[in-house]
Protein backbone atom coordinates (compact mmCIF):
# COMPACT_ATOMS: atom_id res chain seq x y z
CA UNK A 1 0.00 0.00 0.00
CA UNK A 2 2.73 2.45 0.95
CA UNK A 3 5.50 1.18 -1.27
CA UNK A 4 4.86 3.87 -3.87
CA UNK A 5 4.89 6.80 -1.44
CA UNK A 6 7.79 8.99 -0.44
CA UNK A 7 9.11 8.17 3.01
CA UNK A 8 11.94 9.75 4.92
CA UNK A 9 15.30 8.46 3.79
CA UNK A 10 17.01 5.80 5.86
CA UNK A 11 20.33 6.99 7.25
CA UNK A 12 23.47 5.26 8.33
CA UNK A 13 26.30 6.92 10.23
CA UNK A 14 29.58 6.37 8.43
CA UNK A 15 32.45 8.80 7.68
CA UNK A 16 29.75 10.57 5.68
CA UNK A 17 26.07 9.86 6.30
CA UNK A 18 24.74 7.25 3.86
CA UNK A 19 21.20 7.86 2.61
CA UNK A 20 18.81 5.28 1.19
CA UNK A 21 15.48 6.11 -0.43
CA UNK A 22 13.09 3.16 -0.46
CA UNK A 23 10.35 3.61 -3.06
CA UNK A 24 8.43 1.44 -5.52
CA UNK A 25 10.29 -1.67 -4.41
CA UNK A 26 13.78 -0.22 -5.03
CA UNK A 27 16.34 0.94 -2.49
CA UNK A 28 18.29 3.86 -3.92
CA UNK A 29 21.66 4.73 -2.41
CA UNK A 30 21.22 8.48 -2.79
CA UNK A 31 24.89 9.27 -2.17
CA UNK A 32 25.63 7.60 -5.53
CA UNK A 33 23.40 10.09 -7.33
CA UNK A 34 25.23 13.21 -6.18
CA UNK A 35 26.39 15.03 -9.30
CA UNK A 36 23.68 13.29 -11.30
CA UNK A 37 20.18 14.14 -12.43
CA UNK A 38 17.25 13.03 -10.28
CA UNK A 39 13.51 13.33 -10.77
CA UNK A 40 10.54 13.09 -8.41
CA UNK A 41 7.20 12.81 -10.14
CA UNK A 42 4.09 13.21 -7.97
CA UNK A 43 0.89 11.46 -9.01
CA UNK A 44 -1.34 14.14 -7.49
CA UNK A 45 -2.46 11.89 -4.64
CA UNK A 46 -1.40 11.43 -1.04
CA UNK A 47 -2.17 8.62 1.37
CA UNK A 48 -2.66 8.89 5.13
CA UNK A 49 -1.32 6.27 7.57
CA UNK A 50 -4.95 5.03 7.87
CA UNK A 51 -4.74 4.24 4.11
CA UNK A 52 -7.18 6.97 3.06
CA UNK A 53 -6.23 8.46 -0.32
CA UNK A 54 -6.77 12.16 -1.03
CA UNK A 55 -5.58 15.01 -3.22
CA UNK A 56 -3.99 16.66 -0.21
CA UNK A 57 -3.57 16.15 3.51
CA UNK A 58 -5.84 17.97 5.91
CA UNK A 59 -2.96 19.01 8.20
CA UNK A 60 0.54 17.81 9.20
CA UNK A 61 0.45 14.70 6.99
CA UNK A 62 -2.90 13.45 8.32
CA UNK A 63 -6.44 13.17 6.95
CA UNK A 64 -9.16 15.08 8.81
CA UNK A 65 -10.24 12.12 10.92
CA UNK A 66 -6.71 11.12 11.96
CA UNK A 67 -5.70 14.68 12.71
CA UNK A 68 -8.52 15.01 15.22
CA UNK A 69 -8.71 11.43 16.52
CA UNK A 70 -5.45 9.49 16.08
CA UNK A 71 -3.03 9.27 19.03
CA UNK A 72 -0.31 9.86 16.42
CA UNK A 73 -1.58 13.43 16.04
CA UNK A 74 -2.37 14.22 19.67
CA UNK A 75 -1.10 17.37 21.37
CA UNK A 76 1.52 15.54 23.40
CA UNK A 77 3.21 14.34 20.22
CA UNK A 78 4.11 17.97 19.56
CA UNK A 79 4.38 18.95 23.22
CA UNK A 80 5.90 16.10 25.28
CA UNK A 81 5.42 18.13 28.44
CA UNK A 82 1.69 17.38 28.09
CA UNK A 83 2.17 13.60 28.28
CA UNK A 84 0.03 11.94 30.98
CA UNK A 85 0.25 8.19 30.33
CA UNK A 86 2.66 7.80 33.28
CA UNK A 87 -0.24 8.98 35.48
CA UNK A 88 -2.68 6.61 33.76
CA UNK A 89 -4.54 9.55 32.19
CA UNK A 90 -5.76 9.09 28.63
CA UNK A 91 -5.41 11.70 25.93
CA UNK A 92 -6.81 9.80 22.93
CA UNK A 93 -5.94 6.12 23.40
CA UNK A 94 -4.38 5.14 26.71
CA UNK A 95 -3.06 1.76 25.58
CA UNK A 96 -1.29 3.29 22.60
CA UNK A 97 -0.02 6.19 24.70
CA UNK A 98 1.33 3.89 27.43
CA UNK A 99 3.16 1.88 24.85
CA UNK A 100 4.63 4.99 23.24
CA UNK A 101 5.34 7.13 26.28
CA UNK A 102 6.35 4.65 28.98
CA UNK A 103 9.68 3.77 27.45
CA UNK A 104 13.19 5.14 27.89
CA UNK A 105 13.64 8.54 26.29
CA UNK A 106 16.76 10.63 25.85
CA UNK A 107 17.34 14.35 26.08
CA UNK A 108 20.17 15.55 23.86
CA UNK A 109 21.98 18.68 22.76
CA UNK A 110 22.70 19.01 19.06
CA UNK A 111 24.50 21.59 16.95
CA UNK A 112 22.75 21.93 13.60
CA UNK A 113 22.00 25.61 13.11
CA UNK A 114 23.24 26.58 16.53
CA UNK A 115 22.55 24.62 19.68
CA UNK A 116 19.21 23.00 20.31
CA UNK A 117 17.79 20.71 22.94
CA UNK A 118 15.69 17.78 21.78
CA UNK A 119 14.23 14.50 22.91
CA UNK A 120 14.19 11.09 21.32
CA UNK A 121 12.88 7.65 22.11
CA UNK A 122 14.95 4.54 22.75
CA UNK A 123 18.03 4.25 20.59
CA UNK A 124 16.87 6.74 17.99
CA UNK A 125 19.40 9.37 19.01
CA UNK A 126 21.83 9.14 16.15
CA UNK A 127 19.07 8.71 13.57
CA UNK A 128 17.27 11.74 14.91
CA UNK A 129 20.46 13.80 14.72
CA UNK A 130 21.13 12.79 11.13
CA UNK A 131 17.49 13.56 10.21
CA UNK A 132 17.89 17.03 11.66
CA UNK A 133 21.19 17.71 9.93
CA UNK A 134 23.14 18.07 13.18
CA UNK A 135 26.93 18.24 12.93
CA UNK A 136 27.60 17.39 16.59
CA UNK A 137 25.45 15.93 19.34
CA UNK A 138 25.67 14.70 22.92
CA UNK A 139 23.22 12.84 25.15
CA UNK A 140 22.27 14.78 28.26
CA UNK A 141 19.85 12.51 30.14
CA UNK A 142 18.10 9.18 29.98
CA UNK A 143 14.63 9.13 31.58
CA UNK A 144 12.05 6.34 32.01
CA UNK A 145 9.20 8.07 30.16
CA UNK A 146 8.43 10.74 27.59
CA UNK A 147 6.95 13.19 30.06
CA UNK A 148 10.18 13.51 32.05
CA UNK A 149 12.12 14.20 28.87
CA UNK A 150 9.59 16.91 28.03
CA UNK A 151 10.01 18.42 31.49
CA UNK A 152 13.79 18.59 31.08
CA UNK A 153 13.42 20.05 27.60
CA UNK A 154 11.14 22.78 28.95
CA UNK A 155 13.62 23.65 31.69
CA UNK A 156 16.39 24.13 29.09
CA UNK A 157 14.34 25.98 26.48
CA UNK A 158 15.03 29.19 28.35
CA UNK A 159 18.68 28.87 27.37
CA UNK A 160 18.74 27.09 24.00
CA UNK A 161 16.38 26.64 21.06
CA UNK A 162 14.19 23.55 20.70
CA UNK A 163 13.76 23.76 16.93
CA UNK A 164 16.20 23.61 14.05
CA UNK A 165 16.48 26.68 11.86
CA UNK A 166 16.50 24.68 8.62
CA UNK A 167 17.56 27.58 6.43
CA UNK A 168 20.63 28.11 8.57
CA UNK A 169 21.25 24.35 8.77
CA UNK A 170 21.23 24.20 4.95
CA UNK A 171 23.57 27.12 4.45
CA UNK A 172 26.71 25.37 5.71
CA UNK A 173 28.33 23.55 8.61
CA UNK A 174 27.86 25.34 11.95
CA UNK A 175 30.72 26.60 14.11
CA UNK A 176 31.87 23.74 16.34
CA UNK A 177 30.77 24.05 19.97
CA UNK A 178 32.19 22.49 23.15
CA UNK A 179 29.15 20.33 23.89
CA UNK A 180 30.69 18.73 26.98
CA UNK A 181 31.09 22.09 28.65
CA UNK A 182 27.64 23.20 27.52
CA UNK A 183 26.13 20.02 28.92
CA UNK A 184 27.77 20.68 32.27
CA UNK A 185 26.44 24.24 32.35
CA UNK A 186 22.92 23.34 31.26
CA UNK A 187 22.71 20.35 33.58
CA UNK A 188 22.63 22.79 36.51
CA UNK A 189 19.24 23.99 35.26
CA UNK A 190 17.61 20.57 35.14
CA UNK A 191 14.91 20.35 37.87
CA UNK A 192 16.23 18.75 41.04
CA UNK A 193 14.01 15.67 40.93
CA UNK A 194 15.26 14.92 37.42
CA UNK A 195 18.98 15.46 38.14
CA UNK A 196 19.36 11.72 38.83
CA UNK A 197 18.77 11.01 35.12
CA UNK A 198 21.68 13.05 33.78
CA UNK A 199 24.08 10.75 31.94
CA UNK A 200 27.73 10.72 33.01
CA UNK A 201 28.84 9.62 29.53
CA UNK A 202 30.07 12.64 27.54
CA UNK A 203 30.65 11.08 24.14
CA UNK A 204 30.20 13.64 21.36
CA UNK A 205 28.98 12.28 18.03
CA UNK A 206 30.36 14.13 14.99
CA UNK A 207 28.40 13.89 11.75
CA UNK A 208 29.45 14.73 8.17
CA UNK A 209 27.02 15.05 5.26
CA UNK A 210 27.52 14.37 1.57
CA UNK A 211 27.31 17.96 0.31
CA UNK A 212 29.31 19.20 -2.68
CA UNK A 213 27.73 22.64 -2.71
CA UNK A 214 25.45 24.52 -0.31
CA UNK A 215 22.69 26.75 -1.71
CA UNK A 216 23.32 30.49 -1.56
CA UNK A 217 19.78 31.79 -1.65
CA UNK A 218 17.61 28.89 -0.54
CA UNK A 219 14.45 28.13 -2.50
CA UNK A 220 12.30 25.45 -0.93
CA UNK A 221 10.42 23.41 -3.55
CA UNK A 222 7.23 21.48 -2.81
CA UNK A 223 5.30 18.93 -4.84
CA UNK A 224 1.94 20.66 -4.24
CA UNK A 225 3.22 23.58 -6.28
CA UNK A 226 5.62 21.72 -8.59
CA UNK A 227 4.40 18.13 -9.16
CA UNK A 228 7.57 17.22 -11.09
CA UNK A 229 10.82 18.20 -9.45
CA UNK A 230 14.02 17.40 -11.31
CA UNK A 231 17.57 18.60 -11.36
CA UNK A 232 21.13 17.91 -10.45
CA UNK A 233 21.62 16.57 -6.92
CA UNK A 234 24.36 18.59 -5.21
CA UNK A 235 24.15 17.11 -1.75
CA UNK A 236 22.03 15.74 1.07
CA UNK A 237 21.74 17.07 4.60
CA UNK A 238 19.17 16.17 7.23
CA UNK A 239 16.21 15.00 5.19
CA UNK A 240 16.82 17.61 2.49
CA UNK A 241 17.93 16.99 -1.07
CA UNK A 242 20.03 19.93 -2.27
CA UNK A 243 19.40 20.56 -5.96
CA UNK A 244 20.83 22.93 -8.55
CA UNK A 245 19.56 26.50 -8.78
CA UNK A 246 19.67 26.82 -4.94
CA UNK A 247 16.63 24.56 -4.60
CA UNK A 248 16.06 22.33 -1.57
CA UNK A 249 13.51 19.53 -1.23
CA UNK A 250 12.40 18.23 2.17
CA UNK A 251 11.76 14.51 1.69
CA UNK A 252 10.26 14.09 5.15
CA UNK A 253 7.59 16.74 4.70
CA UNK A 254 6.44 14.82 1.61
CA UNK A 255 5.88 11.51 3.35
CA UNK A 256 2.73 9.90 1.98
CA UNK A 257 2.98 11.53 -1.47
CA UNK A 258 2.42 8.81 -4.10
CA UNK A 259 5.35 9.41 -6.43
CA UNK A 260 7.86 7.95 -8.85
CA UNK A 261 11.59 8.47 -8.45
CA UNK A 262 14.22 8.17 -11.17
CA UNK A 263 17.82 9.15 -11.81
CA UNK A 264 20.06 9.69 -14.81
CA UNK A 265 23.68 10.26 -15.62
CA UNK A 266 24.29 13.75 -16.94
CA UNK A 267 25.42 14.55 -20.50
CA UNK A 268 28.10 12.56 -22.34
CA UNK A 269 27.89 9.34 -20.35
CA UNK A 270 24.42 8.85 -21.77
CA UNK A 271 21.18 7.83 -20.15
CA UNK A 272 21.37 5.00 -17.65
CA UNK A 273 17.74 3.99 -17.97
ZN1 LIG B 1 -6.05 9.09 8.16
mmCIF file of C-alpha atoms and ligand atoms in Angstrom:
data_model
loop_
_atom_site.group_PDB
_atom_site.id
_atom_site.type_symbol
_atom_site.label_atom_id
_atom_site.label_comp_id
_atom_site.label_asym_id
_atom_site.label_seq_id
_atom_site.Cartn_x
_atom_site.Cartn_y
_atom_site.Cartn_z
ATOM 1 C CA UNK A 1 0.000 0.000 0.000
ATOM 2 C CA UNK A 2 2.733 2.447 0.947
ATOM 3 C CA UNK A 3 5.503 1.179 -1.270
ATOM 4 C CA UNK A 4 4.859 3.875 -3.867
ATOM 5 C CA UNK A 5 4.894 6.804 -1.444
ATOM 6 C CA UNK A 6 7.789 8.991 -0.439
ATOM 7 C CA UNK A 7 9.113 8.172 3.015
ATOM 8 C CA UNK A 8 11.941 9.750 4.921
ATOM 9 C CA UNK A 9 15.303 8.459 3.785
ATOM 10 C CA UNK A 10 17.015 5.798 5.863
ATOM 11 C CA UNK A 11 20.326 6.995 7.245
ATOM 12 C CA UNK A 12 23.470 5.265 8.330
ATOM 13 C CA UNK A 13 26.299 6.921 10.230
ATOM 14 C CA UNK A 14 29.582 6.372 8.429
ATOM 15 C CA UNK A 15 32.454 8.803 7.676
ATOM 16 C CA UNK A 16 29.755 10.572 5.682
ATOM 17 C CA UNK A 17 26.067 9.858 6.301
ATOM 18 C CA UNK A 18 24.735 7.246 3.865
ATOM 19 C CA UNK A 19 21.199 7.865 2.606
ATOM 20 C CA UNK A 20 18.808 5.283 1.189
ATOM 21 C CA UNK A 21 15.479 6.109 -0.430
ATOM 22 C CA UNK A 22 13.089 3.162 -0.460
ATOM 23 C CA UNK A 23 10.349 3.614 -3.061
ATOM 24 C CA UNK A 24 8.435 1.441 -5.522
ATOM 25 C CA UNK A 25 10.288 -1.666 -4.407
ATOM 26 C CA UNK A 26 13.778 -0.218 -5.027
ATOM 27 C CA UNK A 27 16.342 0.943 -2.488
ATOM 28 C CA UNK A 28 18.293 3.856 -3.915
ATOM 29 C CA UNK A 29 21.663 4.727 -2.412
ATOM 30 C CA UNK A 30 21.215 8.476 -2.795
ATOM 31 C CA UNK A 31 24.888 9.271 -2.169
ATOM 32 C CA UNK A 32 25.627 7.603 -5.527
ATOM 33 C CA UNK A 33 23.401 10.092 -7.327
ATOM 34 C CA UNK A 34 25.233 13.208 -6.182
ATOM 35 C CA UNK A 35 26.388 15.034 -9.305
ATOM 36 C CA UNK A 36 23.677 13.293 -11.304
ATOM 37 C CA UNK A 37 20.175 14.139 -12.427
ATOM 38 C CA UNK A 38 17.248 13.026 -10.275
ATOM 39 C CA UNK A 39 13.515 13.333 -10.774
ATOM 40 C CA UNK A 40 10.544 13.085 -8.414
ATOM 41 C CA UNK A 41 7.201 12.814 -10.145
ATOM 42 C CA UNK A 42 4.092 13.214 -7.974
ATOM 43 C CA UNK A 43 0.885 11.456 -9.011
ATOM 44 C CA UNK A 44 -1.338 14.138 -7.493
ATOM 45 C CA UNK A 45 -2.461 11.891 -4.641
ATOM 46 C CA UNK A 46 -1.400 11.428 -1.039
ATOM 47 C CA UNK A 47 -2.166 8.622 1.366
ATOM 48 C CA UNK A 48 -2.662 8.889 5.132
ATOM 49 C CA UNK A 49 -1.323 6.271 7.574
ATOM 50 C CA UNK A 50 -4.953 5.030 7.874
ATOM 51 C CA UNK A 51 -4.743 4.237 4.110
ATOM 52 C CA UNK A 52 -7.181 6.965 3.062
ATOM 53 C CA UNK A 53 -6.234 8.457 -0.320
ATOM 54 C CA UNK A 54 -6.766 12.164 -1.033
ATOM 55 C CA UNK A 55 -5.580 15.012 -3.215
ATOM 56 C CA UNK A 56 -3.993 16.662 -0.209
ATOM 57 C CA UNK A 57 -3.567 16.150 3.510
ATOM 58 C CA UNK A 58 -5.839 17.974 5.914
ATOM 59 C CA UNK A 59 -2.965 19.005 8.202
ATOM 60 C CA UNK A 60 0.538 17.809 9.202
ATOM 61 C CA UNK A 61 0.452 14.702 6.993
ATOM 62 C CA UNK A 62 -2.903 13.454 8.318
ATOM 63 C CA UNK A 63 -6.441 13.167 6.951
ATOM 64 C CA UNK A 64 -9.162 15.084 8.809
ATOM 65 C CA UNK A 65 -10.237 12.121 10.920
ATOM 66 C CA UNK A 66 -6.714 11.116 11.958
ATOM 67 C CA UNK A 67 -5.696 14.684 12.713
ATOM 68 C CA UNK A 68 -8.524 15.013 15.222
ATOM 69 C CA UNK A 69 -8.712 11.426 16.518
ATOM 70 C CA UNK A 70 -5.451 9.491 16.082
ATOM 71 C CA UNK A 71 -3.034 9.268 19.029
ATOM 72 C CA UNK A 72 -0.309 9.859 16.421
ATOM 73 C CA UNK A 73 -1.576 13.434 16.041
ATOM 74 C CA UNK A 74 -2.369 14.224 19.672
ATOM 75 C CA UNK A 75 -1.095 17.371 21.366
ATOM 76 C CA UNK A 76 1.517 15.537 23.404
ATOM 77 C CA UNK A 77 3.214 14.340 20.216
ATOM 78 C CA UNK A 78 4.113 17.965 19.560
ATOM 79 C CA UNK A 79 4.381 18.946 23.224
ATOM 80 C CA UNK A 80 5.900 16.101 25.284
ATOM 81 C CA UNK A 81 5.420 18.131 28.444
ATOM 82 C CA UNK A 82 1.686 17.383 28.090
ATOM 83 C CA UNK A 83 2.167 13.596 28.275
ATOM 84 C CA UNK A 84 0.029 11.943 30.981
ATOM 85 C CA UNK A 85 0.246 8.189 30.331
ATOM 86 C CA UNK A 86 2.663 7.799 33.280
ATOM 87 C CA UNK A 87 -0.238 8.976 35.484
ATOM 88 C CA UNK A 88 -2.681 6.614 33.760
ATOM 89 C CA UNK A 89 -4.541 9.546 32.190
ATOM 90 C CA UNK A 90 -5.760 9.089 28.626
ATOM 91 C CA UNK A 91 -5.405 11.700 25.926
ATOM 92 C CA UNK A 92 -6.812 9.799 22.926
ATOM 93 C CA UNK A 93 -5.937 6.121 23.396
ATOM 94 C CA UNK A 94 -4.375 5.145 26.709
ATOM 95 C CA UNK A 95 -3.061 1.760 25.580
ATOM 96 C CA UNK A 96 -1.285 3.286 22.601
ATOM 97 C CA UNK A 97 -0.022 6.192 24.698
ATOM 98 C CA UNK A 98 1.327 3.894 27.431
ATOM 99 C CA UNK A 99 3.163 1.883 24.855
ATOM 100 C CA UNK A 100 4.629 4.986 23.238
ATOM 101 C CA UNK A 101 5.336 7.133 26.283
ATOM 102 C CA UNK A 102 6.349 4.646 28.980
ATOM 103 C CA UNK A 103 9.678 3.766 27.449
ATOM 104 C CA UNK A 104 13.191 5.137 27.889
ATOM 105 C CA UNK A 105 13.644 8.543 26.292
ATOM 106 C CA UNK A 106 16.758 10.634 25.853
ATOM 107 C CA UNK A 107 17.336 14.349 26.080
ATOM 108 C CA UNK A 108 20.165 15.554 23.860
ATOM 109 C CA UNK A 109 21.983 18.683 22.760
ATOM 110 C CA UNK A 110 22.701 19.014 19.062
ATOM 111 C CA UNK A 111 24.496 21.591 16.947
ATOM 112 C CA UNK A 112 22.745 21.928 13.602
ATOM 113 C CA UNK A 113 22.000 25.613 13.108
ATOM 114 C CA UNK A 114 23.244 26.584 16.533
ATOM 115 C CA UNK A 115 22.552 24.619 19.680
ATOM 116 C CA UNK A 116 19.207 23.001 20.311
ATOM 117 C CA UNK A 117 17.790 20.710 22.943
ATOM 118 C CA UNK A 118 15.688 17.782 21.780
ATOM 119 C CA UNK A 119 14.226 14.497 22.906
ATOM 120 C CA UNK A 120 14.191 11.092 21.318
ATOM 121 C CA UNK A 121 12.884 7.651 22.113
ATOM 122 C CA UNK A 122 14.947 4.544 22.749
ATOM 123 C CA UNK A 123 18.026 4.247 20.589
ATOM 124 C CA UNK A 124 16.868 6.737 17.991
ATOM 125 C CA UNK A 125 19.396 9.371 19.012
ATOM 126 C CA UNK A 126 21.826 9.139 16.152
ATOM 127 C CA UNK A 127 19.066 8.708 13.573
ATOM 128 C CA UNK A 128 17.274 11.743 14.912
ATOM 129 C CA UNK A 129 20.459 13.805 14.722
ATOM 130 C CA UNK A 130 21.129 12.794 11.129
ATOM 131 C CA UNK A 131 17.491 13.557 10.211
ATOM 132 C CA UNK A 132 17.895 17.033 11.664
ATOM 133 C CA UNK A 133 21.192 17.705 9.926
ATOM 134 C CA UNK A 134 23.141 18.069 13.183
ATOM 135 C CA UNK A 135 26.929 18.238 12.932
ATOM 136 C CA UNK A 136 27.597 17.392 16.588
ATOM 137 C CA UNK A 137 25.447 15.934 19.341
ATOM 138 C CA UNK A 138 25.672 14.696 22.915
ATOM 139 C CA UNK A 139 23.216 12.843 25.154
ATOM 140 C CA UNK A 140 22.274 14.784 28.263
ATOM 141 C CA UNK A 141 19.854 12.514 30.143
ATOM 142 C CA UNK A 142 18.100 9.181 29.978
ATOM 143 C CA UNK A 143 14.634 9.129 31.575
ATOM 144 C CA UNK A 144 12.053 6.337 32.006
ATOM 145 C CA UNK A 145 9.195 8.075 30.160
ATOM 146 C CA UNK A 146 8.434 10.736 27.589
ATOM 147 C CA UNK A 147 6.949 13.192 30.063
ATOM 148 C CA UNK A 148 10.182 13.508 32.055
ATOM 149 C CA UNK A 149 12.122 14.202 28.868
ATOM 150 C CA UNK A 150 9.591 16.910 28.026
ATOM 151 C CA UNK A 151 10.015 18.422 31.489
ATOM 152 C CA UNK A 152 13.793 18.591 31.076
ATOM 153 C CA UNK A 153 13.419 20.052 27.597
ATOM 154 C CA UNK A 154 11.136 22.778 28.952
ATOM 155 C CA UNK A 155 13.621 23.654 31.689
ATOM 156 C CA UNK A 156 16.386 24.130 29.091
ATOM 157 C CA UNK A 157 14.341 25.984 26.476
ATOM 158 C CA UNK A 158 15.030 29.190 28.351
ATOM 159 C CA UNK A 159 18.684 28.874 27.367
ATOM 160 C CA UNK A 160 18.736 27.088 24.000
ATOM 161 C CA UNK A 161 16.380 26.640 21.059
ATOM 162 C CA UNK A 162 14.194 23.553 20.697
ATOM 163 C CA UNK A 163 13.760 23.761 16.931
ATOM 164 C CA UNK A 164 16.203 23.607 14.049
ATOM 165 C CA UNK A 165 16.480 26.681 11.860
ATOM 166 C CA UNK A 166 16.504 24.684 8.621
ATOM 167 C CA UNK A 167 17.562 27.583 6.428
ATOM 168 C CA UNK A 168 20.629 28.107 8.569
ATOM 169 C CA UNK A 169 21.251 24.348 8.770
ATOM 170 C CA UNK A 170 21.231 24.198 4.946
ATOM 171 C CA UNK A 171 23.568 27.122 4.454
ATOM 172 C CA UNK A 172 26.706 25.365 5.711
ATOM 173 C CA UNK A 173 28.333 23.547 8.606
ATOM 174 C CA UNK A 174 27.859 25.343 11.951
ATOM 175 C CA UNK A 175 30.718 26.602 14.110
ATOM 176 C CA UNK A 176 31.871 23.745 16.342
ATOM 177 C CA UNK A 177 30.767 24.046 19.968
ATOM 178 C CA UNK A 178 32.191 22.492 23.153
ATOM 179 C CA UNK A 179 29.150 20.329 23.887
ATOM 180 C CA UNK A 180 30.687 18.727 26.979
ATOM 181 C CA UNK A 181 31.086 22.089 28.649
ATOM 182 C CA UNK A 182 27.643 23.203 27.520
ATOM 183 C CA UNK A 183 26.128 20.019 28.919
ATOM 184 C CA UNK A 184 27.766 20.683 32.269
ATOM 185 C CA UNK A 185 26.438 24.237 32.351
ATOM 186 C CA UNK A 186 22.920 23.344 31.258
ATOM 187 C CA UNK A 187 22.705 20.350 33.580
ATOM 188 C CA UNK A 188 22.632 22.793 36.507
ATOM 189 C CA UNK A 189 19.241 23.994 35.257
ATOM 190 C CA UNK A 190 17.613 20.571 35.139
ATOM 191 C CA UNK A 191 14.911 20.355 37.869
ATOM 192 C CA UNK A 192 16.231 18.747 41.039
ATOM 193 C CA UNK A 193 14.005 15.670 40.932
ATOM 194 C CA UNK A 194 15.262 14.919 37.418
ATOM 195 C CA UNK A 195 18.979 15.457 38.137
ATOM 196 C CA UNK A 196 19.363 11.716 38.827
ATOM 197 C CA UNK A 197 18.771 11.010 35.124
ATOM 198 C CA UNK A 198 21.684 13.050 33.782
ATOM 199 C CA UNK A 199 24.080 10.751 31.935
ATOM 200 C CA UNK A 200 27.732 10.720 33.012
ATOM 201 C CA UNK A 201 28.844 9.624 29.528
ATOM 202 C CA UNK A 202 30.075 12.642 27.543
ATOM 203 C CA UNK A 203 30.652 11.082 24.138
ATOM 204 C CA UNK A 204 30.200 13.638 21.357
ATOM 205 C CA UNK A 205 28.975 12.278 18.026
ATOM 206 C CA UNK A 206 30.360 14.126 14.993
ATOM 207 C CA UNK A 207 28.398 13.892 11.749
ATOM 208 C CA UNK A 208 29.452 14.730 8.175
ATOM 209 C CA UNK A 209 27.024 15.048 5.263
ATOM 210 C CA UNK A 210 27.522 14.375 1.574
ATOM 211 C CA UNK A 211 27.310 17.960 0.311
ATOM 212 C CA UNK A 212 29.309 19.200 -2.677
ATOM 213 C CA UNK A 213 27.726 22.644 -2.713
ATOM 214 C CA UNK A 214 25.452 24.521 -0.307
ATOM 215 C CA UNK A 215 22.692 26.755 -1.711
ATOM 216 C CA UNK A 216 23.323 30.490 -1.555
ATOM 217 C CA UNK A 217 19.778 31.790 -1.651
ATOM 218 C CA UNK A 218 17.612 28.888 -0.536
ATOM 219 C CA UNK A 219 14.455 28.133 -2.501
ATOM 220 C CA UNK A 220 12.304 25.445 -0.933
ATOM 221 C CA UNK A 221 10.423 23.407 -3.550
ATOM 222 C CA UNK A 222 7.234 21.476 -2.807
ATOM 223 C CA UNK A 223 5.299 18.925 -4.837
ATOM 224 C CA UNK A 224 1.937 20.658 -4.237
ATOM 225 C CA UNK A 225 3.221 23.581 -6.281
ATOM 226 C CA UNK A 226 5.617 21.720 -8.591
ATOM 227 C CA UNK A 227 4.404 18.133 -9.162
ATOM 228 C CA UNK A 228 7.570 17.224 -11.086
ATOM 229 C CA UNK A 229 10.824 18.196 -9.452
ATOM 230 C CA UNK A 230 14.015 17.402 -11.310
ATOM 231 C CA UNK A 231 17.566 18.602 -11.359
ATOM 232 C CA UNK A 232 21.126 17.907 -10.445
ATOM 233 C CA UNK A 233 21.618 16.566 -6.923
ATOM 234 C CA UNK A 234 24.360 18.590 -5.214
ATOM 235 C CA UNK A 235 24.151 17.108 -1.753
ATOM 236 C CA UNK A 236 22.033 15.742 1.069
ATOM 237 C CA UNK A 237 21.740 17.068 4.604
ATOM 238 C CA UNK A 238 19.170 16.172 7.231
ATOM 239 C CA UNK A 239 16.211 14.997 5.191
ATOM 240 C CA UNK A 240 16.820 17.607 2.491
ATOM 241 C CA UNK A 241 17.931 16.991 -1.070
ATOM 242 C CA UNK A 242 20.033 19.935 -2.271
ATOM 243 C CA UNK A 243 19.401 20.562 -5.961
ATOM 244 C CA UNK A 244 20.833 22.933 -8.552
ATOM 245 C CA UNK A 245 19.560 26.501 -8.783
ATOM 246 C CA UNK A 246 19.667 26.819 -4.939
ATOM 247 C CA UNK A 247 16.632 24.563 -4.597
ATOM 248 C CA UNK A 248 16.064 22.332 -1.571
ATOM 249 C CA UNK A 249 13.507 19.533 -1.235
ATOM 250 C CA UNK A 250 12.399 18.227 2.165
ATOM 251 C CA UNK A 251 11.763 14.506 1.694
ATOM 252 C CA UNK A 252 10.264 14.088 5.151
ATOM 253 C CA UNK A 253 7.593 16.739 4.700
ATOM 254 C CA UNK A 254 6.440 14.817 1.607
ATOM 255 C CA UNK A 255 5.878 11.510 3.352
ATOM 256 C CA UNK A 256 2.727 9.900 1.976
ATOM 257 C CA UNK A 257 2.981 11.526 -1.474
ATOM 258 C CA UNK A 258 2.416 8.815 -4.096
ATOM 259 C CA UNK A 259 5.353 9.411 -6.426
ATOM 260 C CA UNK A 260 7.856 7.947 -8.849
ATOM 261 C CA UNK A 261 11.593 8.467 -8.453
ATOM 262 C CA UNK A 262 14.221 8.172 -11.169
ATOM 263 C CA UNK A 263 17.816 9.151 -11.813
ATOM 264 C CA UNK A 264 20.062 9.685 -14.810
ATOM 265 C CA UNK A 265 23.683 10.259 -15.623
ATOM 266 C CA UNK A 266 24.294 13.750 -16.937
ATOM 267 C CA UNK A 267 25.420 14.549 -20.501
ATOM 268 C CA UNK A 268 28.103 12.556 -22.343
ATOM 269 C CA UNK A 269 27.890 9.343 -20.353
ATOM 270 C CA UNK A 270 24.420 8.849 -21.766
ATOM 271 C CA UNK A 271 21.184 7.832 -20.150
ATOM 272 C CA UNK A 272 21.366 5.005 -17.648
ATOM 273 C CA UNK A 273 17.742 3.990 -17.967
HETATM 274 ZN ZN1 LIG B 1 -6.049 9.089 8.157
#
